[in-house]
Tab-separated table of C-alpha atoms in Angstrom:
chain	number	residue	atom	x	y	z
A	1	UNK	CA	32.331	-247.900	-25.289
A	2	UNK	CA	29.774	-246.950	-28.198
A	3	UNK	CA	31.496	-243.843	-28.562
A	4	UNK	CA	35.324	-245.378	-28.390
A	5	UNK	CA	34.523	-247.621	-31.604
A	6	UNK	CA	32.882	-245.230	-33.146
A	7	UNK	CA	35.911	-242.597	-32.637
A	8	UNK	CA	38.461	-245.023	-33.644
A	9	UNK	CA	37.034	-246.115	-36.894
A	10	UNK	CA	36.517	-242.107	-37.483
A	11	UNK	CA	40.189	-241.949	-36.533
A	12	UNK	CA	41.175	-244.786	-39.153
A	13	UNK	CA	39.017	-243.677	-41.594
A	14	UNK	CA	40.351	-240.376	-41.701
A	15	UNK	CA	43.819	-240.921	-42.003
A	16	UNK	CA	43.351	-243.504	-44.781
A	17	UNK	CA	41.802	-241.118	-46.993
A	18	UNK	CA	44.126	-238.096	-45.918
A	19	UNK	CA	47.836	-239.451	-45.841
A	20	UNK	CA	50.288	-238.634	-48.472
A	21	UNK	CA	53.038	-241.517	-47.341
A	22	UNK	CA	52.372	-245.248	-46.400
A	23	UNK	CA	54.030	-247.492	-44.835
A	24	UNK	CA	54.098	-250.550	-42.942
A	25	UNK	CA	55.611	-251.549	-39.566
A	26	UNK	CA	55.260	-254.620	-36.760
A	27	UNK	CA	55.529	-253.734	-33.317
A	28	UNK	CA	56.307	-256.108	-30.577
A	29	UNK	CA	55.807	-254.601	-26.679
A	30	UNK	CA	55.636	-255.905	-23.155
A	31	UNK	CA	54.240	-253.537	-20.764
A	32	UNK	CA	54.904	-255.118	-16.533
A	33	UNK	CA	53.923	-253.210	-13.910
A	34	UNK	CA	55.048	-255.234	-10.504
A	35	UNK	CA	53.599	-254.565	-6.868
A	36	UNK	CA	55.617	-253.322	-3.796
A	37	UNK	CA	54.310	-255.005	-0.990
A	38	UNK	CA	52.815	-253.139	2.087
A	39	UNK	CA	53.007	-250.080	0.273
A	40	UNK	CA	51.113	-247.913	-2.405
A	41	UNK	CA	54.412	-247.929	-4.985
A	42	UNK	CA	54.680	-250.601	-8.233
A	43	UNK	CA	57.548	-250.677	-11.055
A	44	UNK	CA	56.686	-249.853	-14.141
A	45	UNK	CA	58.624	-251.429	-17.231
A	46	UNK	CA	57.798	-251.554	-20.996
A	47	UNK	CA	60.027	-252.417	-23.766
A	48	UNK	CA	58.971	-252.348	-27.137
A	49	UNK	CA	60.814	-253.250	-30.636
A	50	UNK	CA	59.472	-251.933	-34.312
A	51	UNK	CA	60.220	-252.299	-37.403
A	52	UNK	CA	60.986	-250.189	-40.655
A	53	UNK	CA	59.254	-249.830	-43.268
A	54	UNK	CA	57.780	-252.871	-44.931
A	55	UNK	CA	59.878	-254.862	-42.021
A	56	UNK	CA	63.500	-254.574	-43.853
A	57	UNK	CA	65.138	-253.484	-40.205
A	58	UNK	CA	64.449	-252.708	-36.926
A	59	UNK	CA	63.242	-249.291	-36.484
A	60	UNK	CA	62.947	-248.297	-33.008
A	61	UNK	CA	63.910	-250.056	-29.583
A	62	UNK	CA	62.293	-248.518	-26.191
A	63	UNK	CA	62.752	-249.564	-22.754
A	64	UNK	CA	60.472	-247.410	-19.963
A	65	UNK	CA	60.545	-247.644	-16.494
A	66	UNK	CA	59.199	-245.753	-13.676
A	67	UNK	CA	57.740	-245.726	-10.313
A	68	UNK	CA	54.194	-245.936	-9.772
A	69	UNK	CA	52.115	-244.486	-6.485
A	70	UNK	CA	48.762	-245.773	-6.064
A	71	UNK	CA	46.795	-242.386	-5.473
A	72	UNK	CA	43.608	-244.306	-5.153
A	73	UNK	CA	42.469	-247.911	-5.967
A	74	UNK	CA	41.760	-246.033	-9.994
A	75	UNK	CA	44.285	-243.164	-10.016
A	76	UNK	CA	47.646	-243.514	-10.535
A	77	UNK	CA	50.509	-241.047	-10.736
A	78	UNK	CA	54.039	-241.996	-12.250
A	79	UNK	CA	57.447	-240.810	-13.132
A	80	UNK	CA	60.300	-242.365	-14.662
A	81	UNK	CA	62.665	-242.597	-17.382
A	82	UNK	CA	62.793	-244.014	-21.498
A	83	UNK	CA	65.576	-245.082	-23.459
A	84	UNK	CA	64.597	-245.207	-27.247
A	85	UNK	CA	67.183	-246.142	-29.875
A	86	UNK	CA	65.948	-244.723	-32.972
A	87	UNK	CA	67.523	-245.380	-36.340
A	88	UNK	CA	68.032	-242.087	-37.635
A	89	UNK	CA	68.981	-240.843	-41.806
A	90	UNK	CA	70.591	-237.662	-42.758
A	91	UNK	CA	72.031	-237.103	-46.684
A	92	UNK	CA	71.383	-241.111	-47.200
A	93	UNK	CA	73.461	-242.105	-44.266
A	94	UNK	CA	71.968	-244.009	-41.326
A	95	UNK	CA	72.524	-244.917	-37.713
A	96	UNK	CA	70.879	-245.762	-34.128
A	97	UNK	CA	71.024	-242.445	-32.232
A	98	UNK	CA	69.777	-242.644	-28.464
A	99	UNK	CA	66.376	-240.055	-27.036
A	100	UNK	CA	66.537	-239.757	-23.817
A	101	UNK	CA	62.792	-238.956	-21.649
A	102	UNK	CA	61.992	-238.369	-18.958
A	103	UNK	CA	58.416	-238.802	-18.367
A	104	UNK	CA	55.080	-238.037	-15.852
A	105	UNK	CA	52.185	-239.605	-15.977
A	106	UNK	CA	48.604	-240.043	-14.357
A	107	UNK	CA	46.259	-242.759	-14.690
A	108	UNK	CA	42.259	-242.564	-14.225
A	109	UNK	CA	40.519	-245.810	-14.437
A	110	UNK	CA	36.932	-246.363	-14.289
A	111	UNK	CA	33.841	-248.799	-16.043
A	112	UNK	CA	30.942	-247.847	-18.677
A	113	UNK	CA	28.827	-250.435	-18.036
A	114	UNK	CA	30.910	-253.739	-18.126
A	115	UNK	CA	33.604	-251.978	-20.165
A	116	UNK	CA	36.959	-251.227	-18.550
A	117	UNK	CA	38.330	-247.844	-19.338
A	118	UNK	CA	41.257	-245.955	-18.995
A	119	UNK	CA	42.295	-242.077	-19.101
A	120	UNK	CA	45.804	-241.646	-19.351
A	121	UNK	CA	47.711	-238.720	-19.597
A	122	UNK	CA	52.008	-238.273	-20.194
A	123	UNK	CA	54.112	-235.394	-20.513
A	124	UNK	CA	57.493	-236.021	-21.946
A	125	UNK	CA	60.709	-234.533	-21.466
A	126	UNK	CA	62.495	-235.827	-24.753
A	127	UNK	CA	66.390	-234.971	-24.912
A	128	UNK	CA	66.634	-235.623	-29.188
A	129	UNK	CA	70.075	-236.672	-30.507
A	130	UNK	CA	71.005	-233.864	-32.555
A	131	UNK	CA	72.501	-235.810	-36.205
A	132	UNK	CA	75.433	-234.905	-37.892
A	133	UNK	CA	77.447	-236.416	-41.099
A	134	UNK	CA	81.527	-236.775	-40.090
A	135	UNK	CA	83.904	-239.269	-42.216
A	136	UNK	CA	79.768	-240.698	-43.936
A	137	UNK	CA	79.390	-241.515	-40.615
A	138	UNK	CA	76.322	-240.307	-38.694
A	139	UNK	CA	76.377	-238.889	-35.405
A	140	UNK	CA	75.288	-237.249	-32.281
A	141	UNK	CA	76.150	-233.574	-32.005
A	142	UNK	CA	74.574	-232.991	-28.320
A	143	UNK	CA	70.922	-232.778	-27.921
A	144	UNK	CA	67.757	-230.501	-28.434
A	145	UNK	CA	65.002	-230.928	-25.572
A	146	UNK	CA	61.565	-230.678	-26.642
A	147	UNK	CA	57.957	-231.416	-24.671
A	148	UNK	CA	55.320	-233.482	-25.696
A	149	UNK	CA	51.905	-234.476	-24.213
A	150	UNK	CA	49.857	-237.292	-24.974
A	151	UNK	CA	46.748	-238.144	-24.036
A	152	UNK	CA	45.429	-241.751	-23.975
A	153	UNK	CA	42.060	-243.570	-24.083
A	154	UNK	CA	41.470	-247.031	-23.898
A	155	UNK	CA	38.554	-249.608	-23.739
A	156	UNK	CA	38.968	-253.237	-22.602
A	157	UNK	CA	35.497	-255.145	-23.745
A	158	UNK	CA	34.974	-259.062	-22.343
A	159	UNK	CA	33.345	-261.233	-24.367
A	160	UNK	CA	31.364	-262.956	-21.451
A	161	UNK	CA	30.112	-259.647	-20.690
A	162	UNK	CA	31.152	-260.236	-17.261
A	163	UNK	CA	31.272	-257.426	-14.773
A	164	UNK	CA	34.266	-259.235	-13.074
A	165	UNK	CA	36.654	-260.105	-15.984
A	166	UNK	CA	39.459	-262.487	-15.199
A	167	UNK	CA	39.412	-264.908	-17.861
A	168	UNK	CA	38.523	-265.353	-21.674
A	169	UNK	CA	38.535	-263.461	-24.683
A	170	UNK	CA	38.107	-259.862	-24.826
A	171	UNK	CA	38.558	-257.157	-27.858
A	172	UNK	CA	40.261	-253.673	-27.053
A	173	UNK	CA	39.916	-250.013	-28.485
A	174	UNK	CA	42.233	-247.447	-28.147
A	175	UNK	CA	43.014	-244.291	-29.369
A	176	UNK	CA	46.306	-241.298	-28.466
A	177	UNK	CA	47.512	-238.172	-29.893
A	178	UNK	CA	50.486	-236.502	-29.192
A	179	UNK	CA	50.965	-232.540	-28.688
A	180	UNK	CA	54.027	-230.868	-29.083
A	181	UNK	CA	54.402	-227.264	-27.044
A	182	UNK	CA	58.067	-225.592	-25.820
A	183	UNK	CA	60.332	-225.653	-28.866
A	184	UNK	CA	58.437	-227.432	-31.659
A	185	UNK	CA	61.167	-226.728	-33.871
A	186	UNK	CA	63.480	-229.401	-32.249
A	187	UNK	CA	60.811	-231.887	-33.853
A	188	UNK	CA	58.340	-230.984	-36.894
A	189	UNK	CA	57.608	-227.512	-35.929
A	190	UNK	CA	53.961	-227.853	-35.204
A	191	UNK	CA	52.213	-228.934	-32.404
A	192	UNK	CA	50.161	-231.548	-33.845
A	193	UNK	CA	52.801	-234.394	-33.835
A	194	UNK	CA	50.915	-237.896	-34.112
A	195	UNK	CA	47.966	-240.202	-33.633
A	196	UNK	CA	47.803	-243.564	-33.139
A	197	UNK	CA	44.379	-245.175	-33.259
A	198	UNK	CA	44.219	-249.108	-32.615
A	199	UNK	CA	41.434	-252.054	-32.529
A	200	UNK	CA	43.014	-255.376	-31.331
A	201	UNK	CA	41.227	-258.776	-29.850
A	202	UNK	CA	42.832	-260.824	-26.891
A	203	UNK	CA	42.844	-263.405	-24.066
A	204	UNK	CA	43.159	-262.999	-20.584
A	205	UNK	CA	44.784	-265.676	-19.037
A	206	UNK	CA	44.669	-264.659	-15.486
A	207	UNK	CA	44.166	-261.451	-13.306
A	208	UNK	CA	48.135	-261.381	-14.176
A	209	UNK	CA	48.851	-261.599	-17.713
A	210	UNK	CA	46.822	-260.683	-21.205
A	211	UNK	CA	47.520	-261.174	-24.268
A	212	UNK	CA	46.206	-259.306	-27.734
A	213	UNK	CA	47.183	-258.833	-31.404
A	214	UNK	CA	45.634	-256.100	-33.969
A	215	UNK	CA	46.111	-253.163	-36.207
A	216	UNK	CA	47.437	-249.865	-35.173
A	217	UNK	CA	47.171	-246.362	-37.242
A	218	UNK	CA	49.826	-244.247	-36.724
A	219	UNK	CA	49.062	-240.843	-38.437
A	220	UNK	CA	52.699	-238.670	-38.312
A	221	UNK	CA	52.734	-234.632	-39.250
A	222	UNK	CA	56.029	-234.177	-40.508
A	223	UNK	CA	57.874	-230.750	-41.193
A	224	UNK	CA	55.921	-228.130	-43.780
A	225	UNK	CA	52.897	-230.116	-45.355
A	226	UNK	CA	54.657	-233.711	-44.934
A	227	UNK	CA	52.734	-236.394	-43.435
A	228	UNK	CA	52.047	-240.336	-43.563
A	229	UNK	CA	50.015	-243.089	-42.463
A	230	UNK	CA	51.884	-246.132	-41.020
A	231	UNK	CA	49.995	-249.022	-40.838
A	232	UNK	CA	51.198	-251.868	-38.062
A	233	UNK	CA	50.743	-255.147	-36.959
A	234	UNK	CA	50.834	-255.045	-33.194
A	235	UNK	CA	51.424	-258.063	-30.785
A	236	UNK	CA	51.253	-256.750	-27.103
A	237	UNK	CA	51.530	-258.667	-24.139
A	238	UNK	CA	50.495	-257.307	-20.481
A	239	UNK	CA	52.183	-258.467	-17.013
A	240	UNK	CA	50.514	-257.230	-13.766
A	241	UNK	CA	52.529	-259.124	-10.695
């Protein structure tokens, strides 16, 4: 877990000193995964709601689902579907234009030590409105489809030091970046697209439900030399039924 803390603050160091454009954001997200008895399937279902810049609007609305299959008691394989409502700005006129994803994931779990940690990686099918200015109105003019793969790393630490954690305070670190490949020019053109780097403390209420609150670094690489540094307030809660 030495090596997670270390990396993140590396990872928020860096893009401190390195972005051109900053900004600030809150993010509010529920992420439920819910059991299918007698079998190895769950639901998945996340929906998250962020901000603008400096919290003048809402940003960004995402609801995820999908269906989960137990491969083992720490693997876990997943497809399903996103709906994210961006709001979207072309010659200084704005709307909320839909991306549509479809999405695969798989899940490794395992402990260092007392330390929960997961491995998790996503490829993204991402159908991007395409924007268009009619009557200074914007709209969608079809989609592009471009691919995206993240890859995810996350470490839970208890307090109590417990090797069985199902109660009390806990702090996480977490770090993703996202890879573009197939048609990068339907986003920035590169294949670099983001990282998001994140140190947040908690409470675990029950096996069932956590809940946490910290600061997330999302580091964007925008078309040609553009990039910026978006600094967010995060308030997350987890439901596991």
């Amino acid at each position: 877990m030495r090596v997670v803390l270390i990396f993140s603050f590396c990872i928020l160091g860096t893009v401190a000193v390195k972005a051109q454009s900053k900004q600030f954001s809150s993010w509010l997200a529920s992420f439920n995964s819910f059991a299918i008895p007698k079998t190895k399937f769950s639901i998945h279902l996340d929906a998250q709601v962020r901000s603008t810049n400096e919290w003048r609007e809402f940003q960004t609305f995402i609801v995820r689902q999908g269906l989960n299959y137990h491969v083992r008691k720490n693997m876990v394989a997943t497809v399903g579907y996103a709906w994210v409502h961006n709001l979207r700005s072309l010659q200084d006129v704005s709307a909320y234009l839909a991306e549509h994803r479809i999405w695969e994931q798989f899940i490794v779990n395992h402990k260092l030590s007392f330390i929960p940690i997961q491995h998790r990686f996503r490829v993204e099918q991402r159908f991007i409105g395409t924007p268009v200015v009619n009557d200074n109105k914007l709209e969608k003019d079809g989609h592009e489809l471009a691919h995206r793969f993240r890859y995810f790393l996350r470490g839970v630490i208890p307090f109590s030091g417990e090797q069985t954690f199902t109660k009390g305070p806990f702090a996480a670190a977490q770090n993703e970046v996202f890879l573009n490949f197939a048609n990068t020019d339907a986003v920035n053109g590169k294949v670099f697209d983001q990282n998001r780097a994140y140190l947040a403390v908690g409470y675990r209420f029950s096996k069932q439900f956590d809940l946490e609150a910290g600061y997330l670094n999302q580091y964007i690489s925008g078309r040609g030399t553009a990039f910026s540094s978006v600094h967010v307030i995060q308030l997350a809660g987890y439901l596991r039924l």
